[in-house]
PDB file of C-alpha atoms in Angstrom:
ATOM      1  CA  MET Z   1     -26.059  22.361 -27.131  1.00  0.00           C
ATOM      2  CA  ALA Z   2     -24.127  22.536 -23.843  1.00  0.00           C
ATOM      3  CA  ALA Z   3     -26.923  24.620 -22.332  1.00  0.00           C
ATOM      4  CA  LYS Z   4     -29.500  22.001 -23.388  1.00  0.00           C
ATOM      5  CA  ARG Z   5     -27.460  19.219 -21.829  1.00  0.00           C
ATOM      6  CA  GLU Z   6     -27.064  21.222 -18.622  1.00  0.00           C
ATOM      7  CA  ASN Z   7     -30.795  21.959 -18.460  1.00  0.00           C
ATOM      8  CA  SER Z   8     -31.651  18.289 -18.910  1.00  0.00           C
ATOM      9  CA  ARG Z   9     -29.360  17.390 -16.025  1.00  0.00           C
ATOM     10  CA  LYS Z  10     -31.026  19.955 -13.785  1.00  0.00           C
ATOM     11  CA  ASN Z  11     -34.233  17.942 -14.189  1.00  0.00           C
ATOM     12  CA  ASP Z  12     -32.606  15.130 -12.196  1.00  0.00           C
ATOM     13  CA  PRO Z  13     -30.337  16.932  -9.716  1.00  0.00           C
ATOM     14  CA  GLN Z  14     -29.895  13.912  -7.453  1.00  0.00           C
ATOM     15  CA  ARG Z  15     -28.507  11.758 -10.247  1.00  0.00           C
ATOM     16  CA  THR Z  16     -26.324  14.628 -11.451  1.00  0.00           C
ATOM     17  CA  GLN Z  17     -24.840  15.159  -8.004  1.00  0.00           C
ATOM     18  CA  GLU Z  18     -24.179  11.441  -7.540  1.00  0.00           C
ATOM     19  CA  ASN Z  19     -22.445  11.327 -10.916  1.00  0.00           C
ATOM     20  CA  ILE Z  20     -20.295  14.324  -9.975  1.00  0.00           C
ATOM     21  CA  LEU Z  21     -19.410  12.712  -6.638  1.00  0.00           C
ATOM     22  CA  ASP Z  22     -18.481   9.422  -8.330  1.00  0.00           C
ATOM     23  CA  VAL Z  23     -16.057  11.147 -10.672  1.00  0.00           C
ATOM     24  CA  ALA Z  24     -14.772  13.544  -7.993  1.00  0.00           C
ATOM     25  CA  THR Z  25     -14.011  10.606  -5.692  1.00  0.00           C
ATOM     26  CA  GLU Z  26     -11.682   9.107  -8.284  1.00  0.00           C
ATOM     27  CA  GLU Z  27     -10.147  12.503  -9.104  1.00  0.00           C
ATOM     28  CA  PHE Z  28      -9.400  13.456  -5.492  1.00  0.00           C
ATOM     29  CA  ALA Z  29      -8.302   9.940  -4.512  1.00  0.00           C
ATOM     30  CA  THR Z  30      -5.775  10.054  -7.343  1.00  0.00           C
ATOM     31  CA  HIS Z  31      -4.587  13.669  -7.116  1.00  0.00           C
ATOM     32  CA  GLY Z  32      -5.685  14.977  -3.713  1.00  0.00           C
ATOM     33  CA  LEU Z  33      -7.508  18.258  -3.166  1.00  0.00           C
ATOM     34  CA  ALA Z  34      -4.670  20.422  -4.466  1.00  0.00           C
ATOM     35  CA  GLY Z  35      -4.034  18.329  -7.583  1.00  0.00           C
ATOM     36  CA  GLY Z  36      -7.640  17.452  -8.360  1.00  0.00           C
ATOM     37  CA  ARG Z  37      -9.108  19.539 -11.181  1.00  0.00           C
ATOM     38  CA  VAL Z  38     -12.727  20.654 -11.285  1.00  0.00           C
ATOM     39  CA  ASP Z  39     -12.326  21.094 -15.060  1.00  0.00           C
ATOM     40  CA  ALA Z  40     -11.486  17.396 -15.362  1.00  0.00           C
ATOM     41  CA  ILE Z  41     -14.487  16.444 -13.214  1.00  0.00           C
ATOM     42  CA  ALA Z  42     -16.778  18.644 -15.300  1.00  0.00           C
ATOM     43  CA  GLU Z  43     -15.485  17.117 -18.540  1.00  0.00           C
ATOM     44  CA  LYS Z  44     -15.926  13.529 -17.339  1.00  0.00           C
ATOM     45  CA  THR Z  45     -19.446  14.202 -16.054  1.00  0.00           C
ATOM     46  CA  ARG Z  46     -20.375  16.173 -19.193  1.00  0.00           C
ATOM     47  CA  THR Z  47     -21.497  19.040 -17.023  1.00  0.00           C
ATOM     48  CA  SER Z  48     -19.890  22.408 -16.202  1.00  0.00           C
ATOM     49  CA  LYS Z  49     -17.841  24.016 -13.447  1.00  0.00           C
ATOM     50  CA  ARG Z  50     -20.727  26.416 -12.940  1.00  0.00           C
ATOM     51  CA  MET Z  51     -23.104  23.548 -12.176  1.00  0.00           C
ATOM     52  CA  ILE Z  52     -20.582  21.855  -9.871  1.00  0.00           C
ATOM     53  CA  TYR Z  53     -20.150  25.078  -7.905  1.00  0.00           C
ATOM     54  CA  TYR Z  54     -23.920  25.541  -7.874  1.00  0.00           C
ATOM     55  CA  TYR Z  55     -24.334  22.184  -6.118  1.00  0.00           C
ATOM     56  CA  PHE Z  56     -21.238  22.143  -3.903  1.00  0.00           C
ATOM     57  CA  GLY Z  57     -20.230  25.781  -3.484  1.00  0.00           C
ATOM     58  CA  SER Z  58     -16.513  25.380  -4.154  1.00  0.00           C
ATOM     59  CA  LYS Z  59     -13.794  22.870  -4.919  1.00  0.00           C
ATOM     60  CA  GLU Z  60     -13.281  22.322  -1.188  1.00  0.00           C
ATOM     61  CA  GLY Z  61     -17.024  21.933  -0.723  1.00  0.00           C
ATOM     62  CA  LEU Z  62     -17.002  19.177  -3.342  1.00  0.00           C
ATOM     63  CA  TYR Z  63     -13.998  17.515  -1.679  1.00  0.00           C
ATOM     64  CA  LEU Z  64     -15.750  17.517   1.705  1.00  0.00           C
ATOM     65  CA  ALA Z  65     -18.907  16.128   0.102  1.00  0.00           C
ATOM     66  CA  VAL Z  66     -16.797  13.284  -1.321  1.00  0.00           C
ATOM     67  CA  LEU Z  67     -15.319  12.542   2.123  1.00  0.00           C
ATOM     68  CA  GLU Z  68     -18.707  12.718   3.821  1.00  0.00           C
ATOM     69  CA  ARG Z  69     -20.262  10.354   1.294  1.00  0.00           C
ATOM     70  CA  ALA Z  70     -17.361   7.906   1.705  1.00  0.00           C
ATOM     71  CA  TYR Z  71     -17.854   7.748   5.477  1.00  0.00           C
ATOM     72  CA  ARG Z  72     -21.629   7.666   5.139  1.00  0.00           C
ATOM     73  CA  LYS Z  73     -21.324   4.615   2.892  1.00  0.00           C
ATOM     74  CA  ILE Z  74     -19.492   2.458   5.426  1.00  0.00           C
ATOM     75  CA  ARG Z  75     -21.519   3.674   8.388  1.00  0.00           C
ATOM     76  CA  THR Z  76     -24.773   2.884   6.536  1.00  0.00           C
ATOM     77  CA  LEU Z  77     -23.375  -0.524   5.644  1.00  0.00           C
ATOM     78  CA  GLU Z  78     -22.711  -1.197   9.336  1.00  0.00           C
ATOM     79  CA  GLU Z  79     -26.155  -0.031  10.424  1.00  0.00           C
ATOM     80  CA  ASP Z  80     -27.788  -2.395   7.924  1.00  0.00           C
ATOM     81  CA  LEU Z  81     -26.103  -5.402   9.582  1.00  0.00           C
ATOM     82  CA  GLN Z  82     -28.542  -5.375  12.542  1.00  0.00           C
ATOM     83  CA  LEU Z  83     -25.770  -6.567  14.847  1.00  0.00           C
ATOM     84  CA  SER Z  84     -27.918  -6.199  17.960  1.00  0.00           C
ATOM     85  CA  ASN Z  85     -29.769  -9.337  16.847  1.00  0.00           C
ATOM     86  CA  LEU Z  86     -26.580 -11.439  16.889  1.00  0.00           C
ATOM     87  CA  PRO Z  87     -24.662 -12.943  19.843  1.00  0.00           C
ATOM     88  CA  PRO Z  88     -21.753 -10.630  20.858  1.00  0.00           C
ATOM     89  CA  GLU Z  89     -18.883 -12.658  19.402  1.00  0.00           C
ATOM     90  CA  GLN Z  90     -20.693 -13.306  16.129  1.00  0.00           C
ATOM     91  CA  ALA Z  91     -21.703  -9.645  15.910  1.00  0.00           C
ATOM     92  CA  LEU Z  92     -18.084  -8.548  16.255  1.00  0.00           C
ATOM     93  CA  ARG Z  93     -16.892 -11.057  13.673  1.00  0.00           C
ATOM     94  CA  VAL Z  94     -19.530  -9.857  11.210  1.00  0.00           C
ATOM     95  CA  LEU Z  95     -18.522  -6.239  11.816  1.00  0.00           C
ATOM     96  CA  ILE Z  96     -14.845  -7.066  11.255  1.00  0.00           C
ATOM     97  CA  SER Z  97     -15.621  -9.008   8.089  1.00  0.00           C
ATOM     98  CA  THR Z  98     -17.718  -6.118   6.772  1.00  0.00           C
ATOM     99  CA  THR Z  99     -14.980  -3.569   7.495  1.00  0.00           C
ATOM    100  CA  PHE Z 100     -12.400  -5.810   5.855  1.00  0.00           C
ATOM    101  CA  ASP Z 101     -14.506  -6.341   2.719  1.00  0.00           C
ATOM    102  CA  HIS Z 102     -15.438  -2.655   2.497  1.00  0.00           C
ATOM    103  CA  ASP Z 103     -11.821  -1.487   2.533  1.00  0.00           C
ATOM    104  CA  GLU Z 104     -10.832  -4.114  -0.017  1.00  0.00           C
ATOM    105  CA  ALA Z 105     -13.650  -3.060  -2.336  1.00  0.00           C
ATOM    106  CA  ASN Z 106     -13.128   0.692  -1.854  1.00  0.00           C
ATOM    107  CA  PRO Z 107      -9.458   1.581  -2.308  1.00  0.00           C
ATOM    108  CA  ASP Z 108     -10.477   5.158  -3.146  1.00  0.00           C
ATOM    109  CA  PHE Z 109     -11.776   5.499   0.427  1.00  0.00           C
ATOM    110  CA  VAL Z 110      -8.401   4.387   1.792  1.00  0.00           C
ATOM    111  CA  ARG Z 111      -6.532   6.781  -0.494  1.00  0.00           C
ATOM    112  CA  LEU Z 112      -8.790   9.701   0.444  1.00  0.00           C
ATOM    113  CA  VAL Z 113      -8.258   9.103   4.160  1.00  0.00           C
ATOM    114  CA  SER Z 114      -4.500   8.706   3.631  1.00  0.00           C
ATOM    115  CA  ILE Z 115      -4.354  12.012   1.734  1.00  0.00           C
ATOM    116  CA  GLU Z 116      -6.376  13.760   4.421  1.00  0.00           C
ATOM    117  CA  ASN Z 117      -3.959  12.469   7.072  1.00  0.00           C
ATOM    118  CA  ILE Z 118      -1.054  13.976   5.130  1.00  0.00           C
ATOM    119  CA  HIS Z 119      -2.824  17.316   5.578  1.00  0.00           C
ATOM    120  CA  HIS Z 120      -3.444  16.664   9.304  1.00  0.00           C
ATOM    121  CA  ALA Z 121      -7.206  16.389   8.653  1.00  0.00           C
ATOM    122  CA  ALA Z 122      -7.264  20.134   7.973  1.00  0.00           C
ATOM    123  CA  HIS Z 123     -10.282  19.908   5.689  1.00  0.00           C
ATOM    124  CA  MET Z 124     -12.101  17.210   7.637  1.00  0.00           C
ATOM    125  CA  LEU Z 125     -11.982  19.449  10.725  1.00  0.00           C
ATOM    126  CA  ARG Z 126     -14.455  21.723   8.947  1.00  0.00           C
ATOM    127  CA  SER Z 127     -17.047  18.979   8.592  1.00  0.00           C
ATOM    128  CA  ASP Z 128     -19.398  18.405  11.517  1.00  0.00           C
ATOM    129  CA  ALA Z 129     -21.102  15.736   9.410  1.00  0.00           C
ATOM    130  CA  ILE Z 130     -18.044  13.463   9.387  1.00  0.00           C
ATOM    131  CA  ARG Z 131     -17.702  13.620  13.166  1.00  0.00           C
ATOM    132  CA  ASP Z 132     -21.408  12.927  13.609  1.00  0.00           C
ATOM    133  CA  LEU Z 133     -21.376  10.061  11.099  1.00  0.00           C
ATOM    134  CA  ASN Z 134     -18.643   8.219  12.968  1.00  0.00           C
ATOM    135  CA  VAL Z 135     -20.382   8.265  16.343  1.00  0.00           C
ATOM    136  CA  SER Z 136     -22.561   5.344  15.262  1.00  0.00           C
ATOM    137  CA  VAL Z 137     -19.762   2.785  14.857  1.00  0.00           C
ATOM    138  CA  ILE Z 138     -18.435   3.528  18.348  1.00  0.00           C
ATOM    139  CA  GLU Z 139     -21.917   3.159  19.812  1.00  0.00           C
ATOM    140  CA  THR Z 140     -22.349  -0.123  17.933  1.00  0.00           C
ATOM    141  CA  ILE Z 141     -19.066  -1.535  19.231  1.00  0.00           C
ATOM    142  CA  ALA Z 142     -19.761  -0.290  22.762  1.00  0.00           C
ATOM    143  CA  ALA Z 143     -23.117  -2.091  22.760  1.00  0.00           C
ATOM    144  CA  ILE Z 144     -21.524  -5.342  21.528  1.00  0.00           C
ATOM    145  CA  LEU Z 145     -18.790  -5.151  24.164  1.00  0.00           C
ATOM    146  CA  ALA Z 146     -21.284  -4.436  26.935  1.00  0.00           C
ATOM    147  CA  ARG Z 147     -23.442  -7.391  25.899  1.00  0.00           C
ATOM    148  CA  GLY Z 148     -20.385  -9.604  25.709  1.00  0.00           C
ATOM    149  CA  VAL Z 149     -19.206  -8.693  29.203  1.00  0.00           C
ATOM    150  CA  ALA Z 150     -22.712  -9.071  30.639  1.00  0.00           C
ATOM    151  CA  ALA Z 151     -23.033 -12.538  29.069  1.00  0.00           C
ATOM    152  CA  GLY Z 152     -19.604 -13.608  30.305  1.00  0.00           C
ATOM    153  CA  VAL Z 153     -18.345 -14.012  26.732  1.00  0.00           C
ATOM    154  CA  PHE Z 154     -15.770 -11.210  27.067  1.00  0.00           C
ATOM    155  CA  ALA Z 155     -13.606 -10.970  30.164  1.00  0.00           C
ATOM    156  CA  ARG Z 156     -12.041  -7.599  29.366  1.00  0.00           C
ATOM    157  CA  THR Z 157     -13.785  -4.238  29.619  1.00  0.00           C
ATOM    158  CA  ALA Z 158     -12.330  -2.525  26.575  1.00  0.00           C
ATOM    159  CA  ASP Z 159     -12.542   0.980  25.156  1.00  0.00           C
ATOM    160  CA  PRO Z 160     -14.748   0.795  22.018  1.00  0.00           C
ATOM    161  CA  ILE Z 161     -12.587   3.394  20.267  1.00  0.00           C
ATOM    162  CA  ASP Z 162      -9.532   1.204  20.891  1.00  0.00           C
ATOM    163  CA  ILE Z 163     -11.345  -1.779  19.385  1.00  0.00           C
ATOM    164  CA  HIS Z 164     -12.456   0.299  16.397  1.00  0.00           C
ATOM    165  CA  MET Z 165      -8.852   1.432  15.882  1.00  0.00           C
ATOM    166  CA  LEU Z 166      -7.548  -2.138  16.135  1.00  0.00           C
ATOM    167  CA  ILE Z 167     -10.007  -3.344  13.499  1.00  0.00           C
ATOM    168  CA  SER Z 168      -9.444  -0.348  11.236  1.00  0.00           C
ATOM    169  CA  ALA Z 169      -5.657  -0.518  11.488  1.00  0.00           C
ATOM    170  CA  PHE Z 170      -5.335  -4.029  10.074  1.00  0.00           C
ATOM    171  CA  CYS Z 171      -8.016  -3.647   7.396  1.00  0.00           C
ATOM    172  CA  PHE Z 172      -6.764  -0.219   6.309  1.00  0.00           C
ATOM    173  CA  PHE Z 173      -3.069  -1.177   6.235  1.00  0.00           C
ATOM    174  CA  ARG Z 174      -3.684  -4.070   3.859  1.00  0.00           C
ATOM    175  CA  VAL Z 175      -5.064  -1.657   1.269  1.00  0.00           C
ATOM    176  CA  SER Z 176      -2.986   1.465   1.932  1.00  0.00           C
ATOM    177  CA  ASN Z 177       0.328  -0.458   1.931  1.00  0.00           C
ATOM    178  CA  ARG Z 178      -0.590  -3.174  -0.545  1.00  0.00           C
ATOM    179  CA  TYR Z 179       1.971  -2.230  -3.173  1.00  0.00           C
ATOM    180  CA  THR Z 180       4.927  -1.399  -0.924  1.00  0.00           C
ATOM    181  CA  PHE Z 181       4.333  -4.436   1.291  1.00  0.00           C
ATOM    182  CA  GLY Z 182       3.813  -6.651  -1.731  1.00  0.00           C
ATOM    183  CA  THR Z 183       6.983  -5.379  -3.397  1.00  0.00           C
ATOM    184  CA  ILE Z 184       9.152  -5.816  -0.290  1.00  0.00           C
ATOM    185  CA  PHE Z 185       7.886  -9.264   0.677  1.00  0.00           C
ATOM    186  CA  ARG Z 186       6.747 -10.485  -2.760  1.00  0.00           C
ATOM    187  CA  ARG Z 187       3.304 -11.301  -1.467  1.00  0.00           C
ATOM    188  CA  ASP Z 188       0.033 -10.546  -3.233  1.00  0.00           C
ATOM    189  CA  LEU Z 189      -2.334  -9.304  -0.525  1.00  0.00           C
ATOM    190  CA  SER Z 190      -5.276  -9.514  -2.929  1.00  0.00           C
ATOM    191  CA  GLU Z 191      -4.874 -13.272  -3.352  1.00  0.00           C
ATOM    192  CA  PRO Z 192      -8.160 -14.855  -2.114  1.00  0.00           C
ATOM    193  CA  ALA Z 193      -6.592 -17.371   0.288  1.00  0.00           C
ATOM    194  CA  THR Z 194      -4.429 -14.638   1.838  1.00  0.00           C
ATOM    195  CA  MET Z 195      -7.438 -12.363   2.230  1.00  0.00           C
ATOM    196  CA  GLU Z 196      -9.464 -15.064   3.991  1.00  0.00           C
ATOM    197  CA  ARG Z 197      -6.559 -15.902   6.286  1.00  0.00           C
ATOM    198  CA  HIS Z 198      -6.067 -12.246   7.222  1.00  0.00           C
ATOM    199  CA  LYS Z 199      -9.785 -11.728   7.790  1.00  0.00           C
ATOM    200  CA  GLY Z 200      -9.769 -14.632  10.228  1.00  0.00           C
ATOM    201  CA  MET Z 201      -6.563 -13.392  11.893  1.00  0.00           C
ATOM    202  CA  ILE Z 202      -7.937  -9.962  12.758  1.00  0.00           C
ATOM    203  CA  ALA Z 203     -11.213 -11.419  14.057  1.00  0.00           C
ATOM    204  CA  ASP Z 204      -9.350 -13.986  16.186  1.00  0.00           C
ATOM    205  CA  ALA Z 205      -6.956 -11.337  17.492  1.00  0.00           C
ATOM    206  CA  VAL Z 206      -9.754  -8.999  18.584  1.00  0.00           C
ATOM    207  CA  ILE Z 207     -11.848 -11.748  20.151  1.00  0.00           C
ATOM    208  CA  SER Z 208      -8.806 -13.221  21.950  1.00  0.00           C
ATOM    209  CA  TYR Z 209      -7.950  -9.799  23.342  1.00  0.00           C
ATOM    210  CA  LEU Z 210     -11.467  -9.370  24.680  1.00  0.00           C
ATOM    211  CA  LYS Z 211     -11.542 -12.883  26.197  1.00  0.00           C
ATOM    212  CA  ALA Z 212      -8.147 -12.552  27.895  1.00  0.00           C
TER     213      ALA Z 212
END
């Protein structure tokens, strides 16, 4: 029976791999690479370790595929915004809003990145794909900044990586530190009015920095 089920899944390998990645994302975001269990992933996807290793090579290969897909998701989201068609300030505000909403909606992404930082990005260093994927957001920001300076909208010539870090820091912190921050200050960061206020704060802060 198990062999029949496995054969039927091989007929749609793309769907099978996506299902494995969905479950593996939750498993690794919860337990990390060391604590994540391929047996648990196989059980939840109703597949087998053999099939998982067939598609991804190893447990680490699956973990890297999860990380790569997580970064690909947000970078694809950004590319779909067509920011080059918007005025510089509006383009930056849309990018910030998208980053903010993405992190809020994808806490597993934040947990995965936090776990990888604990390990000094030791596994991510082995992925050329992740480095290549993240070039696009820097190019996007650089183009917005250049258009803004040329149009006289931005007075400061800023490093696009610095701007990316500024945006990421605020959006990421709200999710990564939600429970500790909320416990200490008794504030629910997921409350809609708070979220909207913070989204506006980070956009205003970045734009004010660039106009100074």
